[in-house]
Amino acid sequence: MLKNSEFVSKLRNSGLRPTKQRLKICEVLFNRDKTFHFTINDLAKNISENFNEKISLATIYNTVHAFKDKGYLKEITISSDKSYFDTNITKHHHFYDEDTNLLIDCNDNEIGKVNIKNNITGKKISSVEVLVRVASDTQNQS
Amino acid sequence: MLKNSEFVSKLRNSGLRPTKQRLKICEVLFNRDKTFHFTINDLAKNISENFNEKISLATIYNTVHAFKDKGYLKEITISSDKSYFDTNITKHHHFYDEDTNLLIDCNDNEIGKVNIKNNITGKKISSVEVLVRVASDTQNQS
DNA sequence: TTAGTAATTTATAATAGTTCTAAACTAAAT
DNA sequence: ATTTAGTTTAGAACTATTATAAATTACTAA
Ligand SMILES: [Mn+2]
Ligand SMILES: [Mn+2]
Ligand SMILES: [Zn+2]
Ligand SMILES: [Zn+2]
């Protein structure tokens, strides 16, 4: 629930010029109560259907990647043919519903802390992500 | 370390005809001591460089997917632009070295059991996968 | 064996997500 | 105002993957 002037500052502070396109994307992504997951295609469709503005696909890609680089979005990879982005940038895990293709955040009461006992020598852990795939109880095992 | 006649049975038992191409792919994938991770491209290159046989890319895709469907391979998705396959079909987790783009299996002494306290109602867990991204200790935080 | 058939392979086209290009446009600095 | 560097854009290019449809091969049953 941030307002326009806050987005302007946020962008300026990140070295990104507050253009009309970026502000619209900020509004769509960050001006809401709850975080959510989206694909580039979702976002493009959302903007073109619900607003008069037409933002080119290239700009949507550029902006989403810029926001990811600045740490305002996280990227979640579930399958090789689609990339999901997450406006929840806190450390958390996911359920992936294979029936609906929907990503669902895990709370700490759903997945306990992952215990990493040994790491690769000379390397630093940059992230730890758990993906729990779930599917409808019926129609299993092909 | 399986031999040719074993691959023939394995394929027949799966309802797949033991063609020259499938047997060659079995040999490359399964006739070794240790499991490993590969991309379709790795596999295609491996076959074309190390053997006289020329297997079309379409057949490599078809075969790898057939093997995955039969449970002889697991697919691991790390980034949206490349899919990895794993000849280790046991439940296990991975380190992903962002410097070298290499996947490394985790042993149970490296990552403890993931504790899933609550699951989505009406859904069955089909897999639980942990991916630990690691990178060189120097040159962090862009 | 020898057809007959269904499965498989293959080259190639098509598709889809994403990145690149280079020209037009815009925000900020002087 | 003018300049400059950053940004947007349409469209081309790229890349991984899937689809197509004709040729080939593996199996079946006479
Ligand atoms: Mn793709
Ligand atoms: Mn792609
Ligand atoms: Zn999330
Ligand atoms: Zn593995």
Short mmCIF file of C-alpha atoms (C1' of nucleotides) and ligand atoms in Angstrom, two decimals:
data_model
loop_
_atom_site.label_atom_id
_atom_site.label_comp_id
_atom_site.label_asym_id
_atom_site.label_seq_id
_atom_site.Cartn_x
_atom_site.Cartn_y
_atom_site.Cartn_z
CA MET A 1 0.00 0.00 0.00
CA LEU A 2 2.63 2.55 -1.04
CA LYS A 3 1.76 5.69 -2.87
CA ASN A 4 3.15 7.18 -6.03
CA SER A 5 5.63 9.57 -4.38
CA GLU A 6 7.06 6.66 -2.45
CA PHE A 7 7.64 4.75 -5.67
CA VAL A 8 9.39 7.78 -7.11
CA SER A 9 11.80 7.81 -4.18
CA LYS A 10 12.27 4.09 -4.28
CA LEU A 11 13.20 4.22 -7.93
CA ARG A 12 15.43 7.29 -7.55
CA ASN A 13 17.22 5.70 -4.61
CA SER A 14 17.93 2.70 -6.80
CA GLY A 15 19.37 4.73 -9.61
CA LEU A 16 16.33 4.10 -11.78
CA ARG A 17 14.51 7.02 -13.32
CA PRO A 18 10.87 7.14 -12.29
CA THR A 19 9.33 6.80 -15.71
CA LYS A 20 5.63 6.49 -16.38
CA GLN A 21 6.08 2.81 -17.24
CA ARG A 22 8.06 1.94 -14.14
CA LEU A 23 5.62 3.74 -11.89
CA LYS A 24 2.71 1.88 -13.42
CA ILE A 25 4.49 -1.41 -12.88
CA CYS A 26 5.27 -0.42 -9.28
CA GLU A 27 1.63 0.35 -8.75
CA VAL A 28 0.52 -2.99 -10.13
CA LEU A 29 3.13 -4.96 -8.21
CA PHE A 30 3.50 -3.13 -4.92
CA ASN A 31 0.37 -1.10 -4.28
CA ARG A 32 -1.53 -3.90 -2.58
CA ASP A 33 -1.90 -5.53 0.78
CA LYS A 34 -0.65 -9.00 0.01
CA THR A 35 2.37 -10.20 -1.89
CA PHE A 36 1.83 -12.44 -4.87
CA HIS A 37 3.45 -14.51 -7.59
CA PHE A 38 3.29 -13.71 -11.28
CA THR A 39 4.80 -14.49 -14.64
CA ILE A 40 5.91 -11.85 -17.11
CA ASN A 41 2.93 -12.81 -19.20
CA ASP A 42 0.53 -12.38 -16.28
CA LEU A 43 1.92 -8.92 -15.67
CA ALA A 44 1.76 -7.87 -19.30
CA LYS A 45 -1.81 -9.10 -19.58
CA ASN A 46 -2.81 -7.44 -16.32
CA ILE A 47 -1.50 -4.07 -17.48
CA SER A 48 -2.92 -4.22 -20.96
CA GLU A 49 -6.34 -5.41 -19.80
CA ASN A 50 -6.87 -3.29 -16.71
CA PHE A 51 -5.24 -0.02 -17.69
CA ASN A 52 -5.19 2.18 -20.73
CA GLU A 53 -1.40 2.27 -20.74
CA LYS A 54 0.37 0.07 -23.24
CA ILE A 55 3.80 -0.91 -22.00
CA SER A 56 5.93 -2.79 -24.46
CA LEU A 57 6.89 -6.32 -23.57
CA ALA A 58 10.58 -5.37 -23.73
CA THR A 59 10.04 -2.73 -21.07
CA ILE A 60 8.20 -5.18 -18.87
CA TYR A 61 11.09 -7.60 -19.12
CA ASN A 62 13.62 -4.84 -18.50
CA THR A 63 11.75 -3.47 -15.52
CA VAL A 64 11.08 -6.80 -13.87
CA HIS A 65 14.73 -7.71 -14.21
CA ALA A 66 15.82 -4.34 -12.91
CA PHE A 67 13.53 -4.77 -9.91
CA LYS A 68 14.89 -8.25 -9.36
CA ASP A 69 18.47 -6.96 -9.50
CA LYS A 70 17.62 -4.27 -6.98
CA GLY A 71 16.09 -6.88 -4.70
CA TYR A 72 12.46 -5.78 -5.04
CA LEU A 73 11.44 -9.10 -6.58
CA LYS A 74 12.55 -12.69 -6.27
CA GLU A 75 12.58 -15.13 -9.13
CA ILE A 76 11.25 -18.64 -8.56
CA THR A 77 11.97 -21.34 -11.11
CA ILE A 78 9.53 -24.22 -11.18
CA SER A 79 9.72 -25.51 -14.70
CA SER A 80 12.02 -24.72 -17.53
CA ASP A 81 9.31 -23.18 -19.64
CA LYS A 82 8.13 -20.44 -17.36
CA SER A 83 9.63 -18.13 -14.76
CA TYR A 84 7.70 -16.90 -11.76
CA PHE A 85 8.39 -13.72 -9.85
CA ASP A 86 7.51 -13.08 -6.25
CA THR A 87 6.78 -9.76 -4.57
CA ASN A 88 7.46 -11.46 -1.25
CA ILE A 89 11.19 -10.90 -0.91
CA THR A 90 11.54 -12.41 2.54
CA LYS A 91 13.12 -15.86 2.87
CA HIS A 92 10.36 -18.39 2.45
CA HIS A 93 9.50 -21.65 0.75
CA HIS A 94 6.78 -22.74 -1.65
CA PHE A 95 4.15 -25.27 -2.41
CA TYR A 96 3.55 -25.73 -6.09
CA ASP A 97 0.15 -27.04 -7.03
CA GLU A 98 0.65 -29.16 -10.11
CA ASP A 99 -3.08 -29.20 -10.84
CA THR A 100 -3.53 -25.44 -10.98
CA ASN A 101 0.08 -24.33 -11.67
CA LEU A 102 -0.20 -22.04 -8.68
CA LEU A 103 2.62 -21.15 -6.30
CA ILE A 104 1.73 -20.86 -2.63
CA ASP A 105 3.93 -19.39 0.08
CA CYS A 106 4.89 -21.57 3.01
CA ASN A 107 4.77 -20.12 6.46
CA ASP A 108 7.22 -21.15 9.17
CA ASN A 109 4.50 -23.28 10.70
CA GLU A 110 4.36 -25.32 7.53
CA ILE A 111 8.02 -26.06 6.83
CA GLY A 112 10.61 -26.12 9.58
CA LYS A 113 14.08 -24.65 9.22
CA VAL A 114 16.24 -26.55 6.75
CA ASN A 115 19.28 -27.90 8.52
CA ILE A 116 22.37 -27.58 6.36
CA LYS A 117 25.04 -29.53 8.13
CA ASN A 118 27.87 -29.21 5.62
CA ASN A 119 28.46 -26.80 2.81
CA ILE A 120 30.79 -27.03 -0.15
CA THR A 121 34.27 -25.94 0.91
CA GLY A 122 35.17 -22.39 -0.09
CA LYS A 123 31.64 -21.52 -1.12
CA LYS A 124 29.08 -19.27 0.46
CA ILE A 125 25.39 -20.15 0.58
CA SER A 126 23.44 -17.60 -1.40
CA SER A 127 19.99 -19.11 -0.96
CA VAL A 128 18.15 -22.14 0.34
CA GLU A 129 14.84 -22.89 -1.28
CA VAL A 130 12.41 -25.71 -0.71
CA LEU A 131 9.81 -26.56 -3.31
CA VAL A 132 7.04 -28.93 -2.30
CA ARG A 133 5.11 -30.14 -5.30
CA VAL A 134 1.57 -31.17 -4.50
CA ALA A 135 -1.18 -32.66 -6.61
CA SER A 136 -4.76 -33.76 -6.26
CA ASP A 137 -5.12 -36.85 -4.07
CA THR A 138 -6.82 -38.86 -6.81
CA GLN A 139 -5.29 -39.70 -10.22
CA ASN A 140 -1.75 -40.44 -9.07
CA GLN A 141 0.92 -42.82 -10.35
CA SER A 142 0.65 -43.00 -14.14
CA MET B 1 27.34 -50.92 -14.79
CA LEU B 2 24.52 -52.69 -16.59
CA LYS B 3 25.09 -54.54 -19.80
CA ASN B 4 23.31 -54.38 -23.11
CA SER B 5 20.94 -57.31 -22.54
CA GLU B 6 19.83 -55.73 -19.29
CA PHE B 7 18.95 -52.52 -21.10
CA VAL B 8 16.97 -54.53 -23.62
CA SER B 9 14.90 -56.05 -20.82
CA LYS B 10 14.55 -52.75 -19.04
CA LEU B 11 13.19 -51.14 -22.19
CA ARG B 12 10.93 -54.09 -23.06
CA ASN B 13 9.56 -54.14 -19.54
CA SER B 14 8.67 -50.48 -19.91
CA GLY B 15 6.86 -50.97 -23.18
CA LEU B 16 9.65 -49.28 -25.11
CA ARG B 17 11.20 -51.03 -28.06
CA PRO B 18 14.93 -51.52 -27.65
CA THR B 19 16.08 -49.54 -30.65
CA LYS B 20 19.68 -48.84 -31.50
CA GLN B 21 19.23 -45.23 -30.42
CA ARG B 22 17.65 -46.01 -27.08
CA LEU B 23 20.28 -48.60 -26.28
CA LYS B 24 23.05 -46.16 -27.06
CA ILE B 25 21.45 -43.57 -24.80
CA CYS B 26 21.06 -46.19 -22.05
CA GLU B 27 24.71 -47.04 -22.38
CA VAL B 28 25.78 -43.41 -22.10
CA LEU B 29 23.46 -42.70 -19.18
CA PHE B 30 23.41 -45.87 -17.14
CA ASN B 31 26.52 -47.87 -17.93
CA ARG B 32 28.70 -46.23 -15.32
CA ASP B 33 29.50 -46.40 -11.65
CA LYS B 34 28.30 -43.01 -10.52
CA THR B 35 25.11 -41.12 -11.24
CA PHE B 36 25.41 -37.71 -12.83
CA HIS B 37 23.54 -34.63 -14.00
CA PHE B 38 23.24 -33.58 -17.61
CA THR B 39 21.37 -31.31 -19.98
CA ILE B 40 19.90 -32.47 -23.27
CA ASN B 41 22.64 -30.55 -24.98
CA ASP B 42 25.35 -32.25 -22.92
CA LEU B 43 23.93 -35.60 -23.90
CA ALA B 44 23.63 -34.78 -27.58
CA LYS B 45 27.18 -33.47 -27.65
CA ASN B 46 28.49 -36.46 -25.73
CA ILE B 47 26.95 -38.88 -28.19
CA SER B 48 27.98 -37.05 -31.33
CA GLU B 49 31.54 -36.47 -30.14
CA ASN B 50 32.34 -39.81 -28.54
CA PHE B 51 30.50 -42.23 -30.79
CA ASN B 52 30.01 -42.71 -34.48
CA GLU B 53 26.25 -42.89 -34.09
CA LYS B 54 24.27 -39.81 -34.99
CA ILE B 55 21.05 -39.62 -33.04
CA SER B 56 18.72 -36.83 -34.02
CA LEU B 57 17.98 -34.20 -31.42
CA ALA B 58 14.28 -35.06 -31.58
CA THR B 59 15.03 -38.64 -30.62
CA ILE B 60 17.21 -37.51 -27.75
CA TYR B 61 14.38 -35.34 -26.45
CA ASN B 62 11.85 -38.12 -26.95
CA THR B 63 14.00 -40.71 -25.24
CA VAL B 64 14.97 -38.57 -22.28
CA HIS B 65 11.34 -37.69 -21.70
CA ALA B 66 10.28 -41.32 -22.07
CA PHE B 67 12.92 -42.32 -19.53
CA LYS B 68 11.76 -39.58 -17.21
CA ASP B 69 8.14 -40.72 -17.54
CA LYS B 70 9.19 -44.29 -16.75
CA GLY B 71 11.05 -43.05 -13.68
CA TYR B 72 14.57 -43.75 -14.92
CA LEU B 73 15.52 -40.09 -14.81
CA LYS B 74 14.59 -37.13 -12.67
CA GLU B 75 14.31 -33.60 -13.99
CA ILE B 76 15.82 -30.78 -11.97
CA THR B 77 14.93 -27.21 -12.81
CA ILE B 78 17.41 -24.60 -11.77
CA SER B 79 16.89 -21.78 -14.17
CA SER B 80 14.23 -21.18 -16.75
CA ASP B 81 16.62 -21.44 -19.65
CA LYS B 82 17.98 -24.89 -19.06
CA SER B 83 16.70 -28.19 -17.76
CA TYR B 84 18.92 -30.67 -15.98
CA PHE B 85 18.33 -34.40 -15.78
CA ASP B 86 19.61 -36.66 -13.05
CA THR B 87 20.43 -40.34 -13.28
CA ASN B 88 20.19 -40.48 -9.50
CA ILE B 89 16.51 -41.21 -9.03
CA THR B 90 16.59 -41.57 -5.26
CA LYS B 91 15.19 -38.75 -3.13
CA HIS B 92 17.97 -36.25 -2.61
CA HIS B 93 18.71 -32.56 -2.61
CA HIS B 94 21.16 -30.39 -4.48
CA PHE B 95 23.77 -27.74 -4.24
CA TYR B 96 23.98 -25.54 -7.30
CA ASP B 97 27.29 -23.86 -7.85
CA GLU B 98 26.52 -20.54 -9.44
CA ASP B 99 30.14 -20.05 -10.47
CA THR B 100 30.46 -23.26 -12.45
CA ASN B 101 26.77 -23.99 -13.19
CA LEU B 102 27.29 -27.44 -11.73
CA LEU B 103 24.73 -29.43 -9.76
CA ILE B 104 26.03 -31.43 -6.81
CA ASP B 105 24.09 -34.08 -4.92
CA CYS B 106 23.53 -33.60 -1.21
CA ASN B 107 23.99 -36.52 1.10
CA ASP B 108 21.88 -36.97 4.18
CA ASN B 109 24.82 -35.80 6.25
CA GLU B 110 24.67 -32.46 4.47
CA ILE B 111 20.99 -31.58 4.63
CA GLY B 112 18.71 -32.89 7.35
CA LYS B 113 15.21 -34.11 6.71
CA VAL B 114 12.83 -31.35 5.72
CA ASN B 115 10.06 -31.10 8.25
CA ILE B 116 6.73 -30.43 6.56
CA LYS B 117 4.32 -29.67 9.35
CA ASN B 118 1.23 -28.83 7.32
CA ASN B 119 0.27 -29.61 3.78
CA ILE B 120 -2.37 -28.05 1.56
CA THR B 121 -5.75 -29.60 2.34
CA GLY B 122 -6.85 -32.27 -0.13
CA LYS B 123 -3.48 -32.44 -1.82
CA LYS B 124 -0.83 -35.10 -1.80
CA ILE B 125 2.87 -34.26 -1.68
CA SER B 126 4.52 -35.50 -4.85
CA SER B 127 8.04 -34.28 -4.13
CA VAL B 128 10.10 -32.20 -1.75
CA GLU B 129 13.22 -30.65 -3.17
CA VAL B 130 15.77 -28.40 -1.60
CA LEU B 131 18.09 -26.35 -3.75
CA VAL B 132 21.02 -24.66 -2.05
CA ARG B 133 22.64 -22.11 -4.29
CA VAL B 134 26.28 -21.50 -3.49
CA ALA B 135 28.84 -19.12 -4.92
CA SER B 136 32.45 -18.23 -4.49
CA ASP B 137 33.15 -16.57 -1.16
CA THR B 138 34.65 -13.46 -2.73
CA GLN B 139 32.78 -11.16 -5.15
CA ASN B 140 29.41 -11.16 -3.45
CA GLN B 141 26.65 -8.53 -3.18
CA SER B 142 26.44 -6.69 -6.49
"C1'" DT C 1 10.49 -66.14 -44.23
"C1'" DT C 2 7.28 -62.75 -45.43
"C1'" DA C 3 3.96 -59.57 -45.29
"C1'" DG C 4 1.43 -56.40 -42.37
"C1'" DT C 5 1.35 -53.13 -38.41
"C1'" DA C 6 2.44 -50.10 -35.20
"C1'" DA C 7 6.21 -47.86 -33.10
"C1'" DT C 8 10.13 -45.10 -33.85
"C1'" DT C 9 13.35 -42.04 -36.00
"C1'" DT C 10 14.41 -38.18 -38.59
"C1'" DA C 11 14.84 -33.63 -40.79
"C1'" DT C 12 12.68 -29.82 -40.56
"C1'" DA C 13 9.15 -26.46 -39.31
"C1'" DA C 14 6.77 -24.33 -35.73
"C1'" DT C 15 6.29 -22.41 -31.20
"C1'" DA C 16 7.25 -19.76 -27.13
"C1'" DG C 17 9.87 -17.39 -23.86
"C1'" DT C 18 13.35 -14.26 -23.74
"C1'" DT C 19 17.05 -11.09 -25.25
"C1'" DC C 20 18.99 -7.94 -28.62
"C1'" DT C 21 19.04 -3.86 -31.68
"C1'" DA C 22 18.89 0.59 -32.99
"C1'" DA C 23 15.99 4.40 -33.56
"C1'" DA C 24 12.76 7.52 -31.16
"C1'" DC C 25 11.77 9.54 -26.93
"C1'" DT C 26 12.30 11.45 -22.16
"C1'" DA C 27 14.26 12.76 -17.72
"C1'" DA C 28 17.68 15.07 -15.53
"C1'" DA C 29 21.86 18.07 -15.56
"C1'" DT C 30 24.12 22.20 -17.12
"C1'" DA D 1 17.30 25.98 -23.84
"C1'" DT D 2 20.69 22.61 -24.84
"C1'" DT D 3 22.99 18.58 -23.96
"C1'" DT D 4 23.52 14.07 -22.31
"C1'" DA D 5 22.60 9.79 -20.72
"C1'" DG D 6 18.91 6.79 -19.66
"C1'" DT D 7 14.69 4.64 -21.32
"C1'" DT D 8 11.15 2.86 -24.31
"C1'" DT D 9 9.76 0.61 -28.30
"C1'" DA D 10 8.75 -2.47 -32.33
"C1'" DG D 11 10.48 -5.79 -34.27
"C1'" DA D 12 14.22 -9.01 -35.27
"C1'" DA D 13 17.01 -12.54 -33.41
"C1'" DC D 14 17.94 -16.24 -30.47
"C1'" DT D 15 17.35 -20.66 -28.05
"C1'" DA D 16 15.18 -24.39 -25.94
"C1'" DT D 17 11.65 -27.26 -26.90
"C1'" DT D 18 7.72 -29.45 -29.32
"C1'" DA D 19 5.12 -30.70 -33.45
"C1'" DT D 20 4.79 -32.66 -38.13
"C1'" DA D 21 4.77 -35.98 -41.38
"C1'" DA D 22 7.43 -38.96 -44.23
"C1'" DA D 23 10.85 -42.75 -44.06
"C1'" DT D 24 12.53 -46.46 -41.44
"C1'" DT D 25 12.55 -50.16 -38.14
"C1'" DA D 26 10.89 -53.61 -34.76
"C1'" DC D 27 7.72 -56.80 -33.89
"C1'" DT D 28 3.65 -60.01 -35.06
"C1'" DA D 29 1.44 -63.44 -37.16
"C1'" DA D 30 0.51 -65.85 -41.15
MN MN E 1 11.05 -22.39 -24.13
MN MN E 2 13.73 -20.06 -23.21
ZN ZN E 3 6.47 -16.67 -2.51
ZN ZN E 4 21.17 -35.28 -8.19
#
